[in-house]
Tab-separated table of C-alpha atoms in Angstrom:
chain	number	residue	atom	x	y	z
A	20	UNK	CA	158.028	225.220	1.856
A	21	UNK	CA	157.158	226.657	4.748
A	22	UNK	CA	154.826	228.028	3.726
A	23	UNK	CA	153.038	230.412	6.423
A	24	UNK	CA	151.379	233.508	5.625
A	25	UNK	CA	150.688	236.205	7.670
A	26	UNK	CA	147.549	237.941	5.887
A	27	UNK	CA	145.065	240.366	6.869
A	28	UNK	CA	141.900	239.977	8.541
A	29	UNK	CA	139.444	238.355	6.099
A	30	UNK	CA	136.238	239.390	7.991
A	31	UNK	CA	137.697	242.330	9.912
A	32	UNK	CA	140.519	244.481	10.351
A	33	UNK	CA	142.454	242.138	12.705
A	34	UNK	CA	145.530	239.905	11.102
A	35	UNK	CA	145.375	236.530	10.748
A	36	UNK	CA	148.021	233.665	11.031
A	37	UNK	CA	147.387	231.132	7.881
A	38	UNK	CA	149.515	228.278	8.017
A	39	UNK	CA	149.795	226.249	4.247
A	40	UNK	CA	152.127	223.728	3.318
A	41	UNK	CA	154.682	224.027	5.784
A	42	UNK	CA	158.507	222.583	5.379
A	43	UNK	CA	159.433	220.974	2.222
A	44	UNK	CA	162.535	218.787	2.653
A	45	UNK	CA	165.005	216.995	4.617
A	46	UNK	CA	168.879	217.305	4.695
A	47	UNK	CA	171.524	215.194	5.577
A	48	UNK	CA	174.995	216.770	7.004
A	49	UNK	CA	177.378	214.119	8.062
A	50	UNK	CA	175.274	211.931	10.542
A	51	UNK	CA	173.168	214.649	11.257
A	52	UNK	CA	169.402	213.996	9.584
A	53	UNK	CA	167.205	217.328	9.152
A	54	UNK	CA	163.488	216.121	8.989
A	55	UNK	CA	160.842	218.720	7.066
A	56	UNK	CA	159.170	220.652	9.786
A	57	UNK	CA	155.303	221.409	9.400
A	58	UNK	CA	155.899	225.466	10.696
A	59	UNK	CA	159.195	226.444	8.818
A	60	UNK	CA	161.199	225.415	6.175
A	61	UNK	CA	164.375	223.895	6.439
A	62	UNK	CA	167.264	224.242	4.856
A	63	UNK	CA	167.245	220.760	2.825
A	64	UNK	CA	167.258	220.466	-1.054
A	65	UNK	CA	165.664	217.317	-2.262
A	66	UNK	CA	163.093	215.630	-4.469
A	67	UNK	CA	160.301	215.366	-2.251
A	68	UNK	CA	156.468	214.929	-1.917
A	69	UNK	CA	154.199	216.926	1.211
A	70	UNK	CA	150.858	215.018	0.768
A	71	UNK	CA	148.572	215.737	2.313
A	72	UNK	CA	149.460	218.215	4.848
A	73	UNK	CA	146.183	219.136	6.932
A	74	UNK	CA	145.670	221.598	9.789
A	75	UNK	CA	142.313	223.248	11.580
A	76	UNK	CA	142.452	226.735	13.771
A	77	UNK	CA	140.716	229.681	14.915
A	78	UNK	CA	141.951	232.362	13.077
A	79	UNK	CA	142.477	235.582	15.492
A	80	UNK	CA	139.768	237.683	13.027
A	81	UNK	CA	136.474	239.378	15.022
A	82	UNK	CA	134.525	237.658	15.255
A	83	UNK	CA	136.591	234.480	15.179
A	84	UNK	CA	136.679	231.953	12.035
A	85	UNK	CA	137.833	228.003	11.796
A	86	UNK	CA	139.510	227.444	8.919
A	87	UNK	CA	140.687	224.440	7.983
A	88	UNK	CA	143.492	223.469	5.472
A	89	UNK	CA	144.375	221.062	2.793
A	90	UNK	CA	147.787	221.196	0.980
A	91	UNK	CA	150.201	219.567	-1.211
A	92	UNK	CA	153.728	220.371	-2.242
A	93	UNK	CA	156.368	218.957	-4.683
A	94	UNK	CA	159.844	219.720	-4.583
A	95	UNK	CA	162.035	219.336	-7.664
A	96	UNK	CA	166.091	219.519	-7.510
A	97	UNK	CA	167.219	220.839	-11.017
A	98	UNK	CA	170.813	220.013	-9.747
A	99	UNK	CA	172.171	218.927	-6.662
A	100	UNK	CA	171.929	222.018	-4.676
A	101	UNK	CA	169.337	223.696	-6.619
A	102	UNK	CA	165.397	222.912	-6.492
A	103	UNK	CA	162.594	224.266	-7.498
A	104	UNK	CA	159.388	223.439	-5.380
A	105	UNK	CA	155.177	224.154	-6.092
A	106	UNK	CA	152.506	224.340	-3.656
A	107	UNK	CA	148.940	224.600	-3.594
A	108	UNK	CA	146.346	224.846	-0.507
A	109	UNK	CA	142.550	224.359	-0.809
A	110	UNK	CA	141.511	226.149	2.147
A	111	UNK	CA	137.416	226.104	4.147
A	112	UNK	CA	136.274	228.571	6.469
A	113	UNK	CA	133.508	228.562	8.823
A	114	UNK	CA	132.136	231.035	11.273
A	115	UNK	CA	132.016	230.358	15.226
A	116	UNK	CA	128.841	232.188	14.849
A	117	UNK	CA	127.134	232.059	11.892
A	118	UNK	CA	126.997	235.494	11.681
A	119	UNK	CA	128.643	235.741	8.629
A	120	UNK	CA	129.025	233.290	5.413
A	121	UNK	CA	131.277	231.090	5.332
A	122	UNK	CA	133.616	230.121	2.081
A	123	UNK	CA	135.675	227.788	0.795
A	124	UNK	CA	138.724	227.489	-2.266
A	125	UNK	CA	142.236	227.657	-3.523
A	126	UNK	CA	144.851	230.105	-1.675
A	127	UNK	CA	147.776	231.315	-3.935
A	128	UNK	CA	149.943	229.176	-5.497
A	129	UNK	CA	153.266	229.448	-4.394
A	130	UNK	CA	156.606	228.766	-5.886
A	131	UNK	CA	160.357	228.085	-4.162
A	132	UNK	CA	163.209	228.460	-5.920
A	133	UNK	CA	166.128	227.424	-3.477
A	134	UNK	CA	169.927	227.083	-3.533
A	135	UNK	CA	172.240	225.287	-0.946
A	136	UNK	CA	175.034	227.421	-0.768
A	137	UNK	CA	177.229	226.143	2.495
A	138	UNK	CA	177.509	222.719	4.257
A	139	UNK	CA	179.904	221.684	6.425
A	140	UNK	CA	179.427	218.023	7.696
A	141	UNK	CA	182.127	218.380	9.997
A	142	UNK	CA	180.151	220.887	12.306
A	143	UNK	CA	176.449	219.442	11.014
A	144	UNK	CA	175.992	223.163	9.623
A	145	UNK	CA	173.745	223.808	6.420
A	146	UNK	CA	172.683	227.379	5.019
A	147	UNK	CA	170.757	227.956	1.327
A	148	UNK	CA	169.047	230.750	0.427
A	149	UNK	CA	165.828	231.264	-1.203
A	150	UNK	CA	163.036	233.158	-3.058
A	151	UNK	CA	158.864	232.342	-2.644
A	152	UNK	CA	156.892	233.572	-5.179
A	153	UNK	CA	152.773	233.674	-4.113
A	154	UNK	CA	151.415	233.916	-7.643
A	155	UNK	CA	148.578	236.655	-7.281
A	156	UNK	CA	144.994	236.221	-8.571
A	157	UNK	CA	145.397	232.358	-8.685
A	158	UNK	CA	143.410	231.810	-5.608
A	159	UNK	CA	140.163	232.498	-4.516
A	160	UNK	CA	139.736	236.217	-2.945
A	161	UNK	CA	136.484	234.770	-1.013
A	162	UNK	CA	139.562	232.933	1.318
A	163	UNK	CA	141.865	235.467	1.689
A	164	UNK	CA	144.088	234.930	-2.043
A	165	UNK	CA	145.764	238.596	-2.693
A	166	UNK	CA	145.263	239.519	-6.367
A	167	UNK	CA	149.059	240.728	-6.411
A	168	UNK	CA	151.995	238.806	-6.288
A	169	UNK	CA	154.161	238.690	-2.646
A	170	UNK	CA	157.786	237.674	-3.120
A	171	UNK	CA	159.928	236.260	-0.384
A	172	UNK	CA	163.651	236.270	0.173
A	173	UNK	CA	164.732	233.616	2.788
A	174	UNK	CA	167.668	232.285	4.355
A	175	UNK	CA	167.639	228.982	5.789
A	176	UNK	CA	169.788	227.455	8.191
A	177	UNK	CA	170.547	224.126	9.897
A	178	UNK	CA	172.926	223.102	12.851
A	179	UNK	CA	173.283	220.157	14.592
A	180	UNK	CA	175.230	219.549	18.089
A	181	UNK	CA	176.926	216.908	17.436
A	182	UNK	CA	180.512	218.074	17.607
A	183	UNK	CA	179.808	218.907	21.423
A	184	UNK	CA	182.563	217.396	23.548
A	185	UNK	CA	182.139	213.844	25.355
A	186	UNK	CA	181.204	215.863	28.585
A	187	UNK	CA	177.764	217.351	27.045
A	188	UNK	CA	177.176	213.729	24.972
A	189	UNK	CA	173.437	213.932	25.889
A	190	UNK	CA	173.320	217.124	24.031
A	191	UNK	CA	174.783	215.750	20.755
A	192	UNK	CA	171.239	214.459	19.340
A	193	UNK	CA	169.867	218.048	19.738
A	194	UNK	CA	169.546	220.192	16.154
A	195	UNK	CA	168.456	223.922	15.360
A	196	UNK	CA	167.228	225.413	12.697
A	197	UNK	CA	165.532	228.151	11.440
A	198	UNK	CA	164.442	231.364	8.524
A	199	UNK	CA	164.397	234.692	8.200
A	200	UNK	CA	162.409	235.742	5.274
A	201	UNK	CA	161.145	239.536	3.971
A	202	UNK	CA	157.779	239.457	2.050
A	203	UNK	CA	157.358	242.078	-0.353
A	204	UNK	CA	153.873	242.433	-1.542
A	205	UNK	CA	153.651	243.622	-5.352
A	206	UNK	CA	151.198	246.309	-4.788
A	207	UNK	CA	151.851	248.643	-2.206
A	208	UNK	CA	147.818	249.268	-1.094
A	209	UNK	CA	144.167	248.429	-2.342
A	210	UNK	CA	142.000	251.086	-2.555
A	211	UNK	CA	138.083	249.925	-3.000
A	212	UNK	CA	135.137	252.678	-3.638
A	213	UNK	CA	131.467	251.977	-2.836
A	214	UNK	CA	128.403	254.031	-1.934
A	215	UNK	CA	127.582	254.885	1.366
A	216	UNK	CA	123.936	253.860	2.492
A	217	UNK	CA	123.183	256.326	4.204
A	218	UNK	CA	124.042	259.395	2.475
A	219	UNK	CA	124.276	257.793	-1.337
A	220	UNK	CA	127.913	259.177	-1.299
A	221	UNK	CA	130.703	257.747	-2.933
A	222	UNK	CA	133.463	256.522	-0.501
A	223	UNK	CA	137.177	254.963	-0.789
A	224	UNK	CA	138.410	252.680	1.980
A	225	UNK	CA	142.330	251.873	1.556
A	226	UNK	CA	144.030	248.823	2.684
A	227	UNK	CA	147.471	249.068	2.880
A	228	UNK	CA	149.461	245.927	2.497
A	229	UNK	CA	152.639	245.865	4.615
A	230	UNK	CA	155.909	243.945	4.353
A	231	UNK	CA	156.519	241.278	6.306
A	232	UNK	CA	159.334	239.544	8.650
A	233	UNK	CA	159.082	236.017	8.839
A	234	UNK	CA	160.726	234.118	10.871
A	235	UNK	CA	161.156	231.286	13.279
A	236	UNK	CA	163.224	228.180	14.227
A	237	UNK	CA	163.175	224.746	15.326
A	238	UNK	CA	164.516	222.951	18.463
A	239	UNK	CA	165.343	219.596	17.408
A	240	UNK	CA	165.606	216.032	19.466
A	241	UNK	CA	166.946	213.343	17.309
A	242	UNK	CA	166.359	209.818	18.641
A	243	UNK	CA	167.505	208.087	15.414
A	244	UNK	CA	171.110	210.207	16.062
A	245	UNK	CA	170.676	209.148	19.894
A	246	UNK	CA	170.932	205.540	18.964
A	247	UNK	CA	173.123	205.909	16.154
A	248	UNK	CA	175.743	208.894	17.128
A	249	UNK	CA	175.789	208.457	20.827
A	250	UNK	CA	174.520	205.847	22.653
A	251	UNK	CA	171.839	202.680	22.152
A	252	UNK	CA	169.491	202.778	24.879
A	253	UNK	CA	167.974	199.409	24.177
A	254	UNK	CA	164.796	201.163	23.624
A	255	UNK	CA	161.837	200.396	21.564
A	256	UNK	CA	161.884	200.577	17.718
A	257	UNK	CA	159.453	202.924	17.321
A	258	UNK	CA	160.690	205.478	19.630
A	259	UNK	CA	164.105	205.504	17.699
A	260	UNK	CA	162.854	206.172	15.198
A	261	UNK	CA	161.062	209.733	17.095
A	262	UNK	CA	162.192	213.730	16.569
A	263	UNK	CA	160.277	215.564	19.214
A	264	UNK	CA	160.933	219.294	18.545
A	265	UNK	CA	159.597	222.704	19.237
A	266	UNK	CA	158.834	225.120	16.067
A	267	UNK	CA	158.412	228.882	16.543
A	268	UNK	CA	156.508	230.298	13.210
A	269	UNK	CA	156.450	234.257	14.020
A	270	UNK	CA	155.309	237.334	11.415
A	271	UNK	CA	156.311	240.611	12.314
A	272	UNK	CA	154.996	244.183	9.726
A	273	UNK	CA	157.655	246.187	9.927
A	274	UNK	CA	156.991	248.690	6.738
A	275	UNK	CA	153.664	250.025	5.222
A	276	UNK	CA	151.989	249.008	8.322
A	277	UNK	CA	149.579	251.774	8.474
A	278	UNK	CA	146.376	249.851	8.167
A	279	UNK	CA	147.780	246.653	9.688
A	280	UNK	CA	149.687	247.869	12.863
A	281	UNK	CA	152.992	246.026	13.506
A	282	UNK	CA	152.195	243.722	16.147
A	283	UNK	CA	154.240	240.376	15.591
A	284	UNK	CA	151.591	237.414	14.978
A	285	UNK	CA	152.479	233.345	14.688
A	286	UNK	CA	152.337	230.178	16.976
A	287	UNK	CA	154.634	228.054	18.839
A	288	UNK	CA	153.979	224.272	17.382
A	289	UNK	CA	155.212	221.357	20.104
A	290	UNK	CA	154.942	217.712	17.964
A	291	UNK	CA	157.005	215.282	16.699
A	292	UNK	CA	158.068	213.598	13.777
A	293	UNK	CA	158.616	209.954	13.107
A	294	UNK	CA	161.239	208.966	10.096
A	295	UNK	CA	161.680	206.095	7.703
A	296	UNK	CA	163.890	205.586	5.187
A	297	UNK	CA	161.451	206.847	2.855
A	298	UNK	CA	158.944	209.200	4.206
A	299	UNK	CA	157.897	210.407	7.657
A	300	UNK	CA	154.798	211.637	9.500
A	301	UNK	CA	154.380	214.631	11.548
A	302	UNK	CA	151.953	216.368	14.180
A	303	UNK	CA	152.000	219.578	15.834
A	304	UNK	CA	149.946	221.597	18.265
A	305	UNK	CA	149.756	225.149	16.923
A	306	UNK	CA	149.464	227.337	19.658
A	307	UNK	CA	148.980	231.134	19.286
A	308	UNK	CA	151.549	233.526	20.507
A	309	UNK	CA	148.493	236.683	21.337
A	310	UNK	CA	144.803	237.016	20.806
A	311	UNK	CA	145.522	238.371	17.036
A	312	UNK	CA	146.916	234.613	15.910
A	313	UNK	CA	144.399	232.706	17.274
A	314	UNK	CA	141.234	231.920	19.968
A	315	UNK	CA	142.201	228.488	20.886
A	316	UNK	CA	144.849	225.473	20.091
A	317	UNK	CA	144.737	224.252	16.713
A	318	UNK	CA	146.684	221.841	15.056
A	319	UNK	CA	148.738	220.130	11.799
A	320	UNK	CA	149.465	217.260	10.379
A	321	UNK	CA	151.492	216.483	7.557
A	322	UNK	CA	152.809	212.906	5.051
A	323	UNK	CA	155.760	213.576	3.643
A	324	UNK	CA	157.516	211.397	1.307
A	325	UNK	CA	161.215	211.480	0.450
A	326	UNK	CA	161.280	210.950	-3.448
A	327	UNK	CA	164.962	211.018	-3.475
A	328	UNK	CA	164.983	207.753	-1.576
A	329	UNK	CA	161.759	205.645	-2.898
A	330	UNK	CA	163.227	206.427	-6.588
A	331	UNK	CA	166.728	207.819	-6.971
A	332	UNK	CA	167.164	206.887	-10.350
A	333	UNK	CA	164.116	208.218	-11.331
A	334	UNK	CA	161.441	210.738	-10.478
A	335	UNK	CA	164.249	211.295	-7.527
A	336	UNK	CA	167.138	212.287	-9.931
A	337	UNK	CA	168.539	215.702	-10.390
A	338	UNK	CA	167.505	216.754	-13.619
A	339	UNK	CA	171.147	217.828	-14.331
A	340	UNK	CA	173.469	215.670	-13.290
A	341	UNK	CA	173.840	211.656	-11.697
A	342	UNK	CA	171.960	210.240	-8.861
A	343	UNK	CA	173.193	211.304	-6.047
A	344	UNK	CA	173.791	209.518	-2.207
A	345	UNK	CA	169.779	208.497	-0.935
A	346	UNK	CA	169.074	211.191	1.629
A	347	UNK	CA	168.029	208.453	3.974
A	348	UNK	CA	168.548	208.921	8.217
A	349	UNK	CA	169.427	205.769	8.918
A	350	UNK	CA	171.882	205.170	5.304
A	351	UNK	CA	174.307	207.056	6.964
A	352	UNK	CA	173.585	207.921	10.839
């Protein structure tokens, strides 16, 4: 799941870009192979594994904060075109300098349900739909972990370029994808009283928390579709077996924004993936869009396995209904 958060500030007022688990599965559309990408999620359903998927920033709070992240996610088809996926993120913070405490422990845990509703090999096209559940008060709040619940409805989308004409051939391995989701927080603000030093009065301070666009895409260079859809270059194994691509991971308020402004937050990621039949490996720079995502470059990593391939009669199996065709990108490119 992509699974980015855009949160507020945990040591100030400023908002925060937390990156978790990132993309969940892979999809294959006629010869077209869409890898899971580390900044959104794609439109794939599939029995799959993210494990571990690790990343280190500095968040854009004042003053700043490195946090560092270690997640996991499992993804579950129920049917074909149905799966259910769980994540969970253990997260550690540290101050630049030590002016505050640092803290460590569990974010949220989140929950995917997700439904392929079009594909169209033909045209390498793929849209499902979505909804994320962030289960409130099952993190810790000393890292950021709402006590509410924030629900997410998402479409997904995937389209590859490989029904361009003969002229534009060199464009053919090229894919895009991307998400638009709407987080809706379950509480509309926080109100917390205390006692002011100074005068021993009793004062509120009221967070409002706001709803949320995210969204983002992928730009997408397929070397295994290169060699296998176009042309073979006679080039080296391990470079066929390469997706460079460009992920955009944006947040944007836009309602109940009165305590967190509406200023769009997120980070473009440049990386690339490399893809075997059964898993793949991924690293991205995350680079922040403004001085409210981030101070400097960060960056993510991520082992993903493909469950659906290493065991497709077992753990990989819909639960209702037969195996189905290993979601492999060399089976069938």
């Amino acid at each position: 799941m992509s699974i980015s958060h855009m949160r507020a500030g945990l040591w100030g007022t400023a908002i925060a870009l937390i990156p978790l688990s990132g993309g969940l599965a892979h999809e294959i559309v006629g010869n077209r192979f869409f890898p899971a990408t580390l900044g959104i999620d794609d439109p794939g359903v599939n029995d799959e594994l993210s494990l571990p998927t690790v990343d280190s920033f500095k968040t854009g709070d004042i003053p700043p904060v490195r946090q560092r992240d270690v997640s996991g996610e499992f993804s579950k088809r129920i049917t074909e075109d149905f799966a259910v996926s769980f994540g969970t993120t253990y997260t550690f913070l540290g101050p630049i300098d030590r002016t505050v405490p640092g803290a460590n422990g569990f974010q949220n845990l989140d929950t995917t349900f997700k439904y392929r509703v079009f594909k169209n090999p033909e045209h390498e096209f793929v849209m499902s739909v979505g909804l994320s559940v962030e289960w409130g008060g099952t993190g810790a709040k000393s890292v950021g972990a709402d006590p509410f619940n924030t629900y997410t409805p998402t479409i997904y989308f995937g389209k590859g370029l490989g029904d361009l004409p003969d002229t534009f051939s060199w464009l053919r391995p090229v894919a895009i994808t991307g998400q638009v989701g709407y987080a809706i927080p379950g509480r509309n603000f926080t109100t917390s009283f205390g006692i002011d030093p100074d005068t021993g009065e009793l004062t509120a301070d009221t967070e409002f928390h706001a709803r949320v666009l995210n969204w983002g895409g992928t730009i997408q260079y397929s070397m295994p579709y290169l060699k296998s859809s176009v042309v073979d270059l006679g080039l080296p194994e391990f470079i066929n077996h390469l997706i460079p691509l460009v992920e955009a991971n944006l947040q944007t308020p836009v309602a109940n924004t009165l305590t967190s402004g509406t200023a769009t937050t997120g980070t473009i990621n440049p990386g690339v993936i490399w893809v075997g039949n059964t898993f793949q490996v991924a690293v991205e720079a995350l680079i922040p869009i403004n001085r409210q995502s981030g101070t400097n470059v960060g960056f993510i990593a991520q082992l993903h396995l493909y469950l659906d391939d290493i065991d497709p009669r077992g753990i990989g199996k819909p639960i209702f209904g037969g195996a189905v065709q290993p979601a492999s990108p060399f089976a069938r490119n």
